[in-house]
XYZ file of C-alpha atoms in Angstrom:
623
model
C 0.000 0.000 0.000
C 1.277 3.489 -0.753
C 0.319 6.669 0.589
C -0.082 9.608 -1.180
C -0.709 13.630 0.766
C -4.211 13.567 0.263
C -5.898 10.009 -0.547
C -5.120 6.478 0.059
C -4.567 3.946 -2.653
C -4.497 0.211 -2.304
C -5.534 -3.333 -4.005
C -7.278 -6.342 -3.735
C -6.488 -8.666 -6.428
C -7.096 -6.817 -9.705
C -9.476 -4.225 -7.568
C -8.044 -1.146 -7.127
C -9.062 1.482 -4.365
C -8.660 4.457 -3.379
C -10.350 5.939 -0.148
C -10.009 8.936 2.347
C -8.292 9.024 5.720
C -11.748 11.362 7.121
C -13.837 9.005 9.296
C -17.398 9.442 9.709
C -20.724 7.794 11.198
C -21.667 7.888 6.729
C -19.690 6.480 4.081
C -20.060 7.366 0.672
C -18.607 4.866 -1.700
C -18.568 4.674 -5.488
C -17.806 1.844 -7.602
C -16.540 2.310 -11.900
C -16.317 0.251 -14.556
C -14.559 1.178 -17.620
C -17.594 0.464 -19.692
C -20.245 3.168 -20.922
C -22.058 4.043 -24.163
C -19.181 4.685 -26.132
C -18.006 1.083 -25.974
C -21.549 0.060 -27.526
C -23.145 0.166 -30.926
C -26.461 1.963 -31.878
C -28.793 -1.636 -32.044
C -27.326 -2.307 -28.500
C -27.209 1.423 -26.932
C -28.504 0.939 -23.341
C -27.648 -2.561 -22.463
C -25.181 -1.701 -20.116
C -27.007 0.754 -18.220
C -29.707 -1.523 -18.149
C -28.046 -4.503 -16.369
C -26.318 -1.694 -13.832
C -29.816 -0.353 -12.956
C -30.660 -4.263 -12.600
C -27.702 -5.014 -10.233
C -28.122 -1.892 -8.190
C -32.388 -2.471 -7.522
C -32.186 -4.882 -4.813
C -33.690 -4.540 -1.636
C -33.081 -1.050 -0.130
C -33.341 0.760 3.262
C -34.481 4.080 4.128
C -30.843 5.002 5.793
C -29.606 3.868 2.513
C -29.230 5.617 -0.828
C -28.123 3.932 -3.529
C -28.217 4.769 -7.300
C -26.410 3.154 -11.056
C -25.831 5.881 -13.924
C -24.656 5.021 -16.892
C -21.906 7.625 -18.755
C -20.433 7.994 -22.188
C -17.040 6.236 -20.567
C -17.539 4.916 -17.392
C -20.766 2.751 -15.238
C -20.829 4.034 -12.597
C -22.652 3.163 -8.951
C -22.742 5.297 -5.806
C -23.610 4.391 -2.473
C -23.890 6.168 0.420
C -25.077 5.713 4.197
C -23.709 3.410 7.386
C -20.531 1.770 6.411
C -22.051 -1.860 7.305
C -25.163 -0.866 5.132
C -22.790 0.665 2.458
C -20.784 -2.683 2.833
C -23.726 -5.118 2.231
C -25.566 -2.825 -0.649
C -21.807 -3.206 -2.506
C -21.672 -6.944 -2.259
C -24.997 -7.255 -3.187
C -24.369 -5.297 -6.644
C -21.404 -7.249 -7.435
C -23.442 -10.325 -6.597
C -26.277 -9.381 -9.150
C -23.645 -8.282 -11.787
C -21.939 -11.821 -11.839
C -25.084 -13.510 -12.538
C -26.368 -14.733 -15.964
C -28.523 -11.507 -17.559
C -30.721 -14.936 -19.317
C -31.711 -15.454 -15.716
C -33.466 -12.112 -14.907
C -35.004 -12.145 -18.297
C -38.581 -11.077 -17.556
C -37.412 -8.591 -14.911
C -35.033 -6.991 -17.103
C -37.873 -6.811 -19.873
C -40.184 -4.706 -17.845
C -37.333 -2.439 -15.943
C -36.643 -1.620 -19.962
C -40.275 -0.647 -20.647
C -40.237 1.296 -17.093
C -36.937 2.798 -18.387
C -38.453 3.617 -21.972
C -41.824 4.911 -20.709
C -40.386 7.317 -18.180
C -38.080 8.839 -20.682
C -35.080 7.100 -19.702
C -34.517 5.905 -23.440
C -34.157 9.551 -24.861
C -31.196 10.834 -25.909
C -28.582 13.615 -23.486
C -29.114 17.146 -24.259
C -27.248 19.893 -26.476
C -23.500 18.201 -25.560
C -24.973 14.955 -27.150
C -26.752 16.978 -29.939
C -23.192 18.477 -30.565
C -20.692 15.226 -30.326
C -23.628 13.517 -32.894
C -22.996 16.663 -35.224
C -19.171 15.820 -34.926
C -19.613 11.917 -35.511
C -22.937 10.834 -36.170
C -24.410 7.970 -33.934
C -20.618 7.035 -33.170
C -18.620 6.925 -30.198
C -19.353 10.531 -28.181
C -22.564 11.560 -31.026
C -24.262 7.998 -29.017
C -25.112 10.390 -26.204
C -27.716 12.026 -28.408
C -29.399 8.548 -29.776
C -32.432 6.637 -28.065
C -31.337 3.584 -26.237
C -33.044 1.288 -28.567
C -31.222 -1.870 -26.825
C -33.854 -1.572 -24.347
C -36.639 -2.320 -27.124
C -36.064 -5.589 -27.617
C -33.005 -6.521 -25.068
C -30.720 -9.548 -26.799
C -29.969 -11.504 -23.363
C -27.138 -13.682 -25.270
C -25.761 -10.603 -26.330
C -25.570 -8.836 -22.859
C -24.218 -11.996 -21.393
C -21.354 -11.903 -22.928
C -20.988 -8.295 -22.810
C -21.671 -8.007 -18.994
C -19.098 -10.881 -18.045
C -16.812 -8.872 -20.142
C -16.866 -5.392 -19.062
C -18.028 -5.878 -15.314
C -14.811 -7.748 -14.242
C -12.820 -6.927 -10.986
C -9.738 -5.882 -13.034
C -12.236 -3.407 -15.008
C -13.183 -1.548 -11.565
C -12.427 0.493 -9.201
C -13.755 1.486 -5.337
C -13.799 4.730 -4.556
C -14.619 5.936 -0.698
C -14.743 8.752 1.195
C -13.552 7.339 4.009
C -11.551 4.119 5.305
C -12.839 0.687 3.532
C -14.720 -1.384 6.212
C -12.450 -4.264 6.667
C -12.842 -7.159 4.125
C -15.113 -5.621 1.716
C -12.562 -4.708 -1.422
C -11.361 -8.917 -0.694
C -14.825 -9.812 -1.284
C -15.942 -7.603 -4.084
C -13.344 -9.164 -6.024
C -13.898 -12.450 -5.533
C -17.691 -11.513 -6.050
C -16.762 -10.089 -9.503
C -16.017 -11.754 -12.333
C -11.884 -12.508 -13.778
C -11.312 -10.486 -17.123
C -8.836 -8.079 -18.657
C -9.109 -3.854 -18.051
C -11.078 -2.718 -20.941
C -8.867 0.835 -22.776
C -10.468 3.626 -24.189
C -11.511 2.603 -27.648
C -10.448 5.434 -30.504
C -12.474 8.015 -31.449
C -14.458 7.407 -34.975
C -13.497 9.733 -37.797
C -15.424 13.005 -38.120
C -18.077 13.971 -40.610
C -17.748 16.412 -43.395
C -19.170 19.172 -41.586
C -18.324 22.939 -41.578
C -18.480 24.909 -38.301
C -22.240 26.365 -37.252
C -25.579 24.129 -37.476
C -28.914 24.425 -36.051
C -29.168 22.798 -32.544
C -32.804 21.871 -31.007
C -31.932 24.135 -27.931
C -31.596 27.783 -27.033
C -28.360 29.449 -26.684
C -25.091 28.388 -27.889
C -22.620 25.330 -27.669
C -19.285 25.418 -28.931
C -17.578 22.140 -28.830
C -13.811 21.334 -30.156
C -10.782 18.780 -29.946
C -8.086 19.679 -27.757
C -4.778 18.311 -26.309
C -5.776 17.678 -22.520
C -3.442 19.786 -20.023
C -3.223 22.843 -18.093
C -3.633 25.012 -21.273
C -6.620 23.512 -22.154
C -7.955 24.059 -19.019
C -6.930 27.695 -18.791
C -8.234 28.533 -22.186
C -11.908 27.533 -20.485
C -11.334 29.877 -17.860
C -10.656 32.098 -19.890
C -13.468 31.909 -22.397
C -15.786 31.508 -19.663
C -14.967 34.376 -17.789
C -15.180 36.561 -20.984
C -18.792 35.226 -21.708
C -19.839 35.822 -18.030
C -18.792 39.324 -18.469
C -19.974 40.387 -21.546
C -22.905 38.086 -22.319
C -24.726 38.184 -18.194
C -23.040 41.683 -16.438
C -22.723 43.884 -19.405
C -25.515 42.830 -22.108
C -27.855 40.453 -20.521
C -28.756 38.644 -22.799
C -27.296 35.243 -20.875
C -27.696 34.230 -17.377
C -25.525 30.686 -17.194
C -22.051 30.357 -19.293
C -20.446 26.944 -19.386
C -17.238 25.750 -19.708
C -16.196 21.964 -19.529
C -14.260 18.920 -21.011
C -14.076 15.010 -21.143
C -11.079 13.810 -20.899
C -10.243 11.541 -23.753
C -7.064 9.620 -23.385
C -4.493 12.059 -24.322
C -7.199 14.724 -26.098
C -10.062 16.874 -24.590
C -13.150 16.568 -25.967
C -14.122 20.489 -24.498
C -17.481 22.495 -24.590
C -18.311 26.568 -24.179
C -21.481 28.254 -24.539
C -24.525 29.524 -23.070
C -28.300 29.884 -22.643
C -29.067 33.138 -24.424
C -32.593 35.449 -25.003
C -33.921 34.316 -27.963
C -32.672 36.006 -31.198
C -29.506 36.743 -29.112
C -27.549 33.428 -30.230
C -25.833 35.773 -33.230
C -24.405 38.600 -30.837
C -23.234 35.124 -28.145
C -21.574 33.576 -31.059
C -19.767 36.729 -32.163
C -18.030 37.317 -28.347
C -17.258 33.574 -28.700
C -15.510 34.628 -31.727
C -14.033 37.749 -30.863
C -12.489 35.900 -27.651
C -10.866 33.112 -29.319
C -9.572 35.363 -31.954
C -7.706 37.798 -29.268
C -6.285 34.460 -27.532
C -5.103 32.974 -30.753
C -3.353 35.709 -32.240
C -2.397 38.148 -29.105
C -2.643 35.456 -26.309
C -3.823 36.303 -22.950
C -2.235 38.842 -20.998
C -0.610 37.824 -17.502
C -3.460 39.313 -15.190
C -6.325 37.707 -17.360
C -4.274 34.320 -16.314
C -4.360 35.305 -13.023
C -7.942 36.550 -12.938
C -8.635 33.277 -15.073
C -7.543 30.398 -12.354
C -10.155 30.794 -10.462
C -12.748 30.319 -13.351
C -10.293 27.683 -14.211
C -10.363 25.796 -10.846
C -14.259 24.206 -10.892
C -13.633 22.977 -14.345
C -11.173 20.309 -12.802
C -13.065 17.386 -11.339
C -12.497 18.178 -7.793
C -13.541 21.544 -6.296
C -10.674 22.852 -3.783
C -13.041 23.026 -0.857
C -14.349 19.469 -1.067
C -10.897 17.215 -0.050
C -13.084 13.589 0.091
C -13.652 14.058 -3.644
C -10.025 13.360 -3.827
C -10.082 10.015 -4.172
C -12.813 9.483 -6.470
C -11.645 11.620 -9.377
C -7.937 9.806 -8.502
C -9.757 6.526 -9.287
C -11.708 7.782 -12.140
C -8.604 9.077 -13.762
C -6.718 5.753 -12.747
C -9.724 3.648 -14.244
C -8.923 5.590 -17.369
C -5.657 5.807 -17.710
C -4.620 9.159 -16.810
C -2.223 10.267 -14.300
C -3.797 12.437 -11.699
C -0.769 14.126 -9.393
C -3.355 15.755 -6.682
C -5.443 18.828 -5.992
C -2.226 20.837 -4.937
C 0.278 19.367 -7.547
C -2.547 20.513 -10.352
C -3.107 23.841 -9.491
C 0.473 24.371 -9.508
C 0.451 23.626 -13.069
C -2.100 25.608 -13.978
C -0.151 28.442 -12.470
C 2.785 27.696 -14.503
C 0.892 27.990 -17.889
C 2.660 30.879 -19.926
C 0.555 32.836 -22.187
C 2.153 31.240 -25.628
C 0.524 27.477 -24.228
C -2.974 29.039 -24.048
C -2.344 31.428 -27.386
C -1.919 27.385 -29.448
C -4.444 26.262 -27.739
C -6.491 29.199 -28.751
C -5.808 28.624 -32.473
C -6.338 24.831 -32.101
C -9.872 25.442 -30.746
C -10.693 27.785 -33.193
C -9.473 25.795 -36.515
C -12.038 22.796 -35.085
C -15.248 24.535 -33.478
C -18.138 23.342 -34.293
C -21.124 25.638 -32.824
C -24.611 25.152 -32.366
C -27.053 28.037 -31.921
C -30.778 27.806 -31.290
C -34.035 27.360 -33.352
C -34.621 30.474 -35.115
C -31.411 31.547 -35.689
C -29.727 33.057 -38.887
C -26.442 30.948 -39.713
C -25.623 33.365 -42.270
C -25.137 36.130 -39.629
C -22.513 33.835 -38.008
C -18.971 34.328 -37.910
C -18.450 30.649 -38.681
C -19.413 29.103 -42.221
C -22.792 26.721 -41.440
C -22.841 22.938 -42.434
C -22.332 22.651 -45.915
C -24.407 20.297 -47.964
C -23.706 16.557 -47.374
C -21.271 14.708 -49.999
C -23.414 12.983 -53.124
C -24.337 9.849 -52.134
C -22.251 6.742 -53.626
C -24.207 4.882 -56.462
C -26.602 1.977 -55.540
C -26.693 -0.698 -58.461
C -29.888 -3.301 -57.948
C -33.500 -3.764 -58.989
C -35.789 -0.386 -59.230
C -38.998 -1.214 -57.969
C -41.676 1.422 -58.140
C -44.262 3.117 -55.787
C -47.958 1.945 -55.991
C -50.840 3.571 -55.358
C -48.895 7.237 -55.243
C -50.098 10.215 -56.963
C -46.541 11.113 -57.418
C -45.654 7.418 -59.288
C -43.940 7.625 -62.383
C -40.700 5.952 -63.805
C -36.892 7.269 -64.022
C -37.849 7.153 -67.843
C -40.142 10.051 -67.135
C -38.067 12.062 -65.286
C -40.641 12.470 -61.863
C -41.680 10.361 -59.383
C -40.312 7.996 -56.473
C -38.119 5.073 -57.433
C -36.808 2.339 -54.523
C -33.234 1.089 -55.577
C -31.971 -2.227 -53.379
C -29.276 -4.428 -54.605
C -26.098 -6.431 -52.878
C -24.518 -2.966 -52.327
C -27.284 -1.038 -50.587
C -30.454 0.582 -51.035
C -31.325 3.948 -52.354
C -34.417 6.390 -52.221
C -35.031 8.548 -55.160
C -37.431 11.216 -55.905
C -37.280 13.448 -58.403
C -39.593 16.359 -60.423
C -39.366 17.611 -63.888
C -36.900 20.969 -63.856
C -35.593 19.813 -60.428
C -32.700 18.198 -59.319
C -32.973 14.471 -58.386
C -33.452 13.943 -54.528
C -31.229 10.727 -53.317
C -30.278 9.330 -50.303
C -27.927 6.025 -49.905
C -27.690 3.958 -47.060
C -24.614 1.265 -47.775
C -24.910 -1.882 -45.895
C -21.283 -1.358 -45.185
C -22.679 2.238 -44.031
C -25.772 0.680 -41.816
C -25.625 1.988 -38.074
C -29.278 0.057 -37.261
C -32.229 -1.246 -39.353
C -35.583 -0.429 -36.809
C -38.531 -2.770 -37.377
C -41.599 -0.582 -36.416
C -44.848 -2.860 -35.243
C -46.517 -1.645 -38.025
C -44.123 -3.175 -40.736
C -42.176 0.019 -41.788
C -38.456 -0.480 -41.648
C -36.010 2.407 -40.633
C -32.431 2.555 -42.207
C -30.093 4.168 -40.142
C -26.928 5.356 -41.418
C -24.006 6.507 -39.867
C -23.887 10.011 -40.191
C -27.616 9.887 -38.624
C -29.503 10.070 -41.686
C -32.162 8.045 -42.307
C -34.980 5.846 -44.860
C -37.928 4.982 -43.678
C -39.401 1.254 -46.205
C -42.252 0.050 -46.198
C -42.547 -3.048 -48.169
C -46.048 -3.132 -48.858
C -45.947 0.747 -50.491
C -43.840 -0.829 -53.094
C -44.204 -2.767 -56.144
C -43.281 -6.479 -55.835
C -43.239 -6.127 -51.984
C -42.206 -9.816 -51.256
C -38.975 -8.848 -52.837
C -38.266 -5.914 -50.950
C -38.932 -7.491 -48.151
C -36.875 -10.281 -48.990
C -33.717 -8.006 -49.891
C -33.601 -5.886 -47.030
C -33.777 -9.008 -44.429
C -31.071 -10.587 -46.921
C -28.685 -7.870 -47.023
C -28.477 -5.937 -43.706
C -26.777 -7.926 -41.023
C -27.745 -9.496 -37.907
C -26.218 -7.597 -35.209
C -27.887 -4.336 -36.906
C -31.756 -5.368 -36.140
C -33.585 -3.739 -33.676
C -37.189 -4.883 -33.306
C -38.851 -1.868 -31.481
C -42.097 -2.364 -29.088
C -45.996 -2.203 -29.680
C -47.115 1.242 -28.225
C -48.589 -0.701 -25.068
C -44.895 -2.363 -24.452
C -45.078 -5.602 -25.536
C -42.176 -6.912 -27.604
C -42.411 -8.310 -30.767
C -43.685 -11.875 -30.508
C -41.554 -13.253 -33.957
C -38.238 -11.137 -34.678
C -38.476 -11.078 -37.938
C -40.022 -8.943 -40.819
C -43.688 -8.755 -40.787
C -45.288 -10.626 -43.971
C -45.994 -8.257 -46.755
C -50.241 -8.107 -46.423
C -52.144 -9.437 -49.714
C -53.323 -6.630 -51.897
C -57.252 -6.116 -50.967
C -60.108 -5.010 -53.456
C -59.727 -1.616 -52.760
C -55.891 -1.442 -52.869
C -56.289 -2.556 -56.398
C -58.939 -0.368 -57.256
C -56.696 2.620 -55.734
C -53.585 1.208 -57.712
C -55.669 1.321 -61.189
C -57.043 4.870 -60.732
C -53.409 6.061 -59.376
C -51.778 4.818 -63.258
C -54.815 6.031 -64.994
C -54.275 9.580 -63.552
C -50.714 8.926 -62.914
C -49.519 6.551 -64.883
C -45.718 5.742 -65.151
C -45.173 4.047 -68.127
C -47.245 4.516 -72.005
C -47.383 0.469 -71.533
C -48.829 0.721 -67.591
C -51.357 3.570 -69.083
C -52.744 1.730 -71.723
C -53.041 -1.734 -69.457
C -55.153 0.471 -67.071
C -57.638 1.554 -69.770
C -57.885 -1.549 -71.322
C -58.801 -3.239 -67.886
C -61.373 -0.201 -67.273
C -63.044 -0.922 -70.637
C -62.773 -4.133 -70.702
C -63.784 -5.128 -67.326
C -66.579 -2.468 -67.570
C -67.852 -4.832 -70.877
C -67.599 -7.921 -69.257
C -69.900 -7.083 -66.256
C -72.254 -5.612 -69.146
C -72.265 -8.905 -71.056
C -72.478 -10.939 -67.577
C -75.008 -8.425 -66.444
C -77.092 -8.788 -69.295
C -77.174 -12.585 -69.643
C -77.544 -13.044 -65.438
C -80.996 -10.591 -65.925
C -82.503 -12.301 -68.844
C -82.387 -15.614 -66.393
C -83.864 -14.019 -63.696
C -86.315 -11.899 -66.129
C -87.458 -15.722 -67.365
C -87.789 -17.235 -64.390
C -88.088 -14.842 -61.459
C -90.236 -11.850 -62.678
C -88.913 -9.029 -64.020
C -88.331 -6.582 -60.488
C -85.667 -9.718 -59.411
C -84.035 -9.499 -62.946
C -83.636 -5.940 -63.042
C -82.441 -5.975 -58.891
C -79.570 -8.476 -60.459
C -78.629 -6.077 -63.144
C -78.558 -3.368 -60.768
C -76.295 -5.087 -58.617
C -73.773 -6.254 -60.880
C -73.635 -2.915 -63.438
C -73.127 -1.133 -60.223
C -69.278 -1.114 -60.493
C -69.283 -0.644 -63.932
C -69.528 3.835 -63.612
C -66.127 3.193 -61.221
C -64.531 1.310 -63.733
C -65.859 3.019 -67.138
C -65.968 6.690 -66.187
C -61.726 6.678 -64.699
C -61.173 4.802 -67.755
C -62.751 7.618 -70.158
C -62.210 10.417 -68.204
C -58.904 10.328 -66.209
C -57.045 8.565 -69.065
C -56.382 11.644 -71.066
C -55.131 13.423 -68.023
C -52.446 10.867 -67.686
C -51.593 10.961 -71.149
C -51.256 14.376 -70.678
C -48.948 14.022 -67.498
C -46.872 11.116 -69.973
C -46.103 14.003 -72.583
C -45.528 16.826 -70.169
C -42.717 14.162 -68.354
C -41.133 13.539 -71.133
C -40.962 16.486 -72.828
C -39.270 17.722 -69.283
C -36.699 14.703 -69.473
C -36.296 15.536 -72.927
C -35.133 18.574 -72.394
C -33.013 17.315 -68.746
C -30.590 14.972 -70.700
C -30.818 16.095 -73.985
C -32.075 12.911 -75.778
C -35.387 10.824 -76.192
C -34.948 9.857 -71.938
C -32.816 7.472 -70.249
C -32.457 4.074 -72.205
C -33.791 1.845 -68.998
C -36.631 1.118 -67.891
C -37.742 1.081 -64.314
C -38.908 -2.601 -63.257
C -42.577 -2.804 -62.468
C-alpha cells in the first residue's frame, strides 16, 4: 500500500481502491467500470445501463441511498449511508452483476419498458446533440441517440458483454472514508476474472463545416483539444469573458459553461450559453471575438491570473471538497490518466505561460463546431454553417416502383419515387421535372441500425444519422423488398422496437408483406390512370377499365334475362342493378382520367427531354 498527501490507494487482487483518511458515522462509496455508451453500438445502446440499474435495484433501506448511472465512458454506482449498510448494498451489486442476464429475463424486460416509458430511453441534451454533429451515432454523437437496446433486449448478447466489461480488473472502489475491513477482498472475488477494458479510438469526423442548427436555445461550442493545463486555462478564460460580456454587461445570458471530457491524451471540451432568444448571433460573435484575441495576441498575464479561479471548478475536484479526492484519482486511474493531486494541479495551472494558451487558442478555433438555437440566422454567423452533405455513392440493384402514389412515375419520365436495393445497398429517389434528383444512400457497409416498427415500416439508419424509412407493402413487388432488405443488412444491426402498449415483438423477424385487398387494387388502377408511369402501364389500365366495364355488361345482361325468365322481371332488373353497379367506377376513370395521364406522360417527357438532352434514359424502371 502506498500513501499519497491527500488520498489512500491500495488493491485487492485486480481491484483497485482508493479511499479517504476522514472518518465518519456515513460512508459514501462509489464503484466504476470502464464500460459506458461509447463502448456500444447503436442496435445495442442501453444494455449496459440496463443490467447496472438491474444489479443496483435490490432490496433497499431508508438510511440507505443507492443509485447506477450510466456515462459515455464509465458505469458508474454510488452508495452512500452506514458503512455496514454501504458494505452489504456493494456486495450485493457485485453479486447481481456476476449472474447470468438470461436469468433475470422477464425482470429486465419490464425495468426496460419502465426505463423507456419514463423517458429514460431519450437521448442527453445539447453536448450529445453536438458530439452527434461531430460523428454521427458514433462513439461521443451515441449520447444524443435513443437507447433502442432496451426495445427488444438480446440476453445472449448482454451476457457476454456483462461478463466482459463488469470484471474486478475493469473496476475500481472509490470511498470517502476508510474501507470497512474485508469488503474490497470480497468484491473481487464476487466479480467476475477479465482483462481492463482501454479507451476505444475516437471514430473519424463527418464532413461538416463549423455552425448548425441545434434543437436548444443558446449556444454550444464544442472542439478537440490536447488535454493539459492550457486547455484548461483557455476555459477559464473563455468563460470568464462570456460571463462578463454576455450576463453583467448585455444580458442577454444568465448561465455560461465551460467543460471537457477527458479523452485519453485529447479533450473533448465544450463553451457556450443559454441566451434570449434572437440573441444566439451577438453570443456567437463574443465567442468569436475571444478566441480570436487568444489565438493571435494570447492572454495577458493578469487575465491568467484573474482566469484560475474560473479555471479551478472545471477540474473534477472543487478545492473546498478534499473527500472528492479520491474518487476523481480513481476515475482518472480507471482511465488511464495520471492524476498528481489537488495541490500538484493547481500548480500547473499556475505555470501555464501565455504562448501554451495562445496554441491552444488557435487549435480550438481551426475545429469549433457551434450550435445556436431554433430560429437563428447561420448566415449572420462568424463561422461558415454545415455545408451540404457529400453525393451519395451509387446503388446498383433492382428499381422497384411506388404503388398507389399520386406522385408514381418511372426514371424514364423524369418524376416520381423510385426504390433502388441491390447487394450494395439501397437507395431512395425522388425526383420532379426541372428539379434536381433527390437521393439518399444507405450502404450496408454504411448501416448503423435497421428499426422494425410494429406496423411493418423499416427504418435505415446510417451513420452520419440520416435516415430511410421502407415500407414493403408501399412498393411494387413487396415480397422482394422485403426479402432483400432481411437478406442484405446484417444481424447484429436489427432492432425490433415495441408495440405502443410495451409488448415486444412476438416473432423477430419482418412482418409478412399483407395481400393486396379489393380496394388497394382499385386505388392502384385509378393512381396509373391519372398517374400513370409508363405509355405500356397507361394503356393496361384503360384496357382493364373498358374491358372489365364490358364484361360485367355482357355478364349483367345474360344473369338478368335468367332471372327476367324465371323470377319476374323486379328480381331481374335488382340483379342487373347489382352487378352494373361497379361498372360507372370502372368506365368513367377509364374515359375520363385517361387523357389526363396521357397528358402528365407528354408533359414528363418532354421535361426529361429537355433534362438529358435525348429521347430519356435508355432503362426502364422494373414494375
Amino acid at each position: 500500500m502506498t500513501a499519497a498527501p491527500e488520498w489512500q490507494t491500495g488493491q485487492a487482487g485486480p481491484l483497485r481502491l482508493f479511499w479517504s483518511d476522514a472518518d465518519g458515522p456515513t460512508l459514501r462509496a462509489g464503484l466504476s467500470f470502464r464500460v459506458g455508451l461509447i463502448d456500444e453500438t447503436l442496435p445495442r445502446l442501453g444494455l449496459t445501463a440496463l443490467w447496472a440499474r438491474w444489479a443496483a435495484g435490490g432490496p433497499t433501506r431508508p438510511q440507505l441511498q443507492v443509485a447506477a448511472t450510466g456515462h459515455l465512458l464509465t458505469t458508474d454506482f454510488q452508495v452512500a449511508g452506514p458503512p455496514a449498510m454501504v458494505a452489504d448494498a456493494l456486495t450485493q451489486i457485485c453479486d447481481r452483476l456476476s449472474q447470468s442476464p438470461a436469468a433475470a429475463g422477464p425482470a429486465l424486460d419490464r425495468l426496460a419498458w419502465t426505463l423507456i416509458n419514463t423517458g429514460h430511453s431519450e437521448g442527453e441534451g445539447r453536448l450529445g446533440q453536438a458530439w452527434a454533429e461531430r460523428y454521427g451515432p458514433n462513439g461521443p454523437g451515441l449520447a444524443a441517440s435513443r437507447r433502442y437496446g432496451l426495445e427488444s433486449p438480446d440476453l445472449p448478447a448482454l451476457t457476454s458483454w456483462a461478463a466482459s466489461r463488469f470484471t474486478s480488473a475493469n473496476a475500481v472502489l472509490c470511498l470517502d472514508g476508510p474501507p470497512p475491513p474485508g469488503l474490497a477482498e470480497t468484491l473481487a472475488q464476487a466479480l467476475p476474472a477479465g482483462p481492463p477494458q482501454p479507451l476505444p479510438p475516437l471514430p473519424l469526423e463527418l464532413h461538416r463545416g463549423q455552425a448548425y442548427t441545434q434543437d436548444y436555445s443558446g449556444l454550444t461550442a464544442t472542439a478537440i483539444l490536447p488535454d493539459g493545463p492550457a486547455t484548461i486555462m483557455l476555459l477559464g478564460l473563455t468563460h470568464q469573458r462570456l460571463f462578463q460580456d454576455l450576463r453583467l454587461e448585455a444580458g442577454v445570458a444568465y448561465d455560461p459553461f465551460a467543460g471537457l471530457l477527458r479523452f485519453g491524451p485529447q479533450a473533448l471540451v465544450a463553451v457556450g450559453t443559454d441566451t434570449l432568444y434572437g440573441s444566439e448571433a451577438e453570443a456567437a460573435q463574443v465567442l468569436a471575438e475571444t478566441l480570436e484575441e487568444l489565438a493571435t495576441a494570447g492572454p495577458q498575464p493578469p487575465d491568467l491570473a484573474a482566469a484560475l479561479a474560473a479555471a479551478t471548478p472545471i477540474e473534477d475536484t472543487p478545492p473546498e471538497a478534499a473527500q472528492a479526492e479520491p474518487f476523481t484519482a480513481g476515475r482518472r486511474a480507471l482511465l488511464g490518466q495520471p492524476y498528481p493531486g489537488r495541490a500538484a494541479q493547481a500548480a500547473a495551472l499556475a505555470a501555464v505561460t501565455p504562448d501554451q494558451v495562445q496554441a491552444a487558442a488557435a487549435q480550438f478555433r481551426d475545429s469549433i463546431l457551434v450550435g445556436v438555437g431554433p430560429g437563428s440566422d447561420l448566415v449572420d454567423l462568424p463561422w461558415p454553417e454545415v455545408p451540404a452533405p457529400p453525393s451519395d455513392p451509387p446503388i446498383e440493384g433492382r428499381r422497384h416502383i411506388r404503388t398507389g402514389s399520386a406522385g408514381a412515375a418511372t426514371a424514364a419520365a423524369g418524376t416520381g419515387t423510385g426504390l433502388i436495393c441491390g447487394p450494395v445497398g439501397l437507395a431512395l429517389e425522388r425526383s420532379q421535372p426541372g428539379r434536381p434528383l433527390q437521393r439518399i444512400a444507405i450502404p450496408w457497409d454504411r448501416l448503423a441500425a435497421a428499426l422494425v416498427n410494429p406496423g411493418g415500416t423499416v427504418t435505415l439508419m446510417r451513420d452520419d444519422g440520416r435516415a430511410v424509412n421502407v415500407n414493403p407493402a408501399l412498393w411494387r413487388d413487396a415480397a422482394a423488398v422485403r426479402d432483400a432488405i432481411g437478406q442484405y443488412v446484417a444481424a447484429d444491426r436489427w432492432v425490433w422496437r415495441r408495440h405502443p402498449d410495451g409488448t415486444p415483438q412476438a416473432e423477430h423477424e419482418l412482418p409478412p408483406v399483407p395481400k393486396p385487398t379489393w380496394p388497394h387494387l382499385y386505388g392502384r388502377l385509378i393512381a396509373q390512370l391519372e398517374y400513370p408511369t409508363s405509355w405500356r402501364s397507361w394503356g393496361r389500365a384503360v384496357a382493364i377499365g373498358i374491358a372489365s366495364s364490358v364484361a360485367l355488361t355482357g355478364l349483367a345482361w345474360v344473369l338478368a334475362s335468367l332471372a327476367w325468365d324465371h323470377w319476374g322481371e323486379k328480381l331481374g332488373a335488382l340483379v342487373m342493378l347489382v352487378i352494373m353497379a361497379p361498372v360507372p367506377f370502372l368506365l368513367l376513370p377509364a374515359l375520363i382520367l385517361s387523357p389526363g395521364g396521357a397528358w402528365q406522360l407528354l408533359k414528363a417527357r418532354r421535361a426529361a427531354r429537355a433534362m438529358v438532352g435525348v429521347d430519356g434514359p435508355a432503362g426502364q424502371a422494373d414494375e
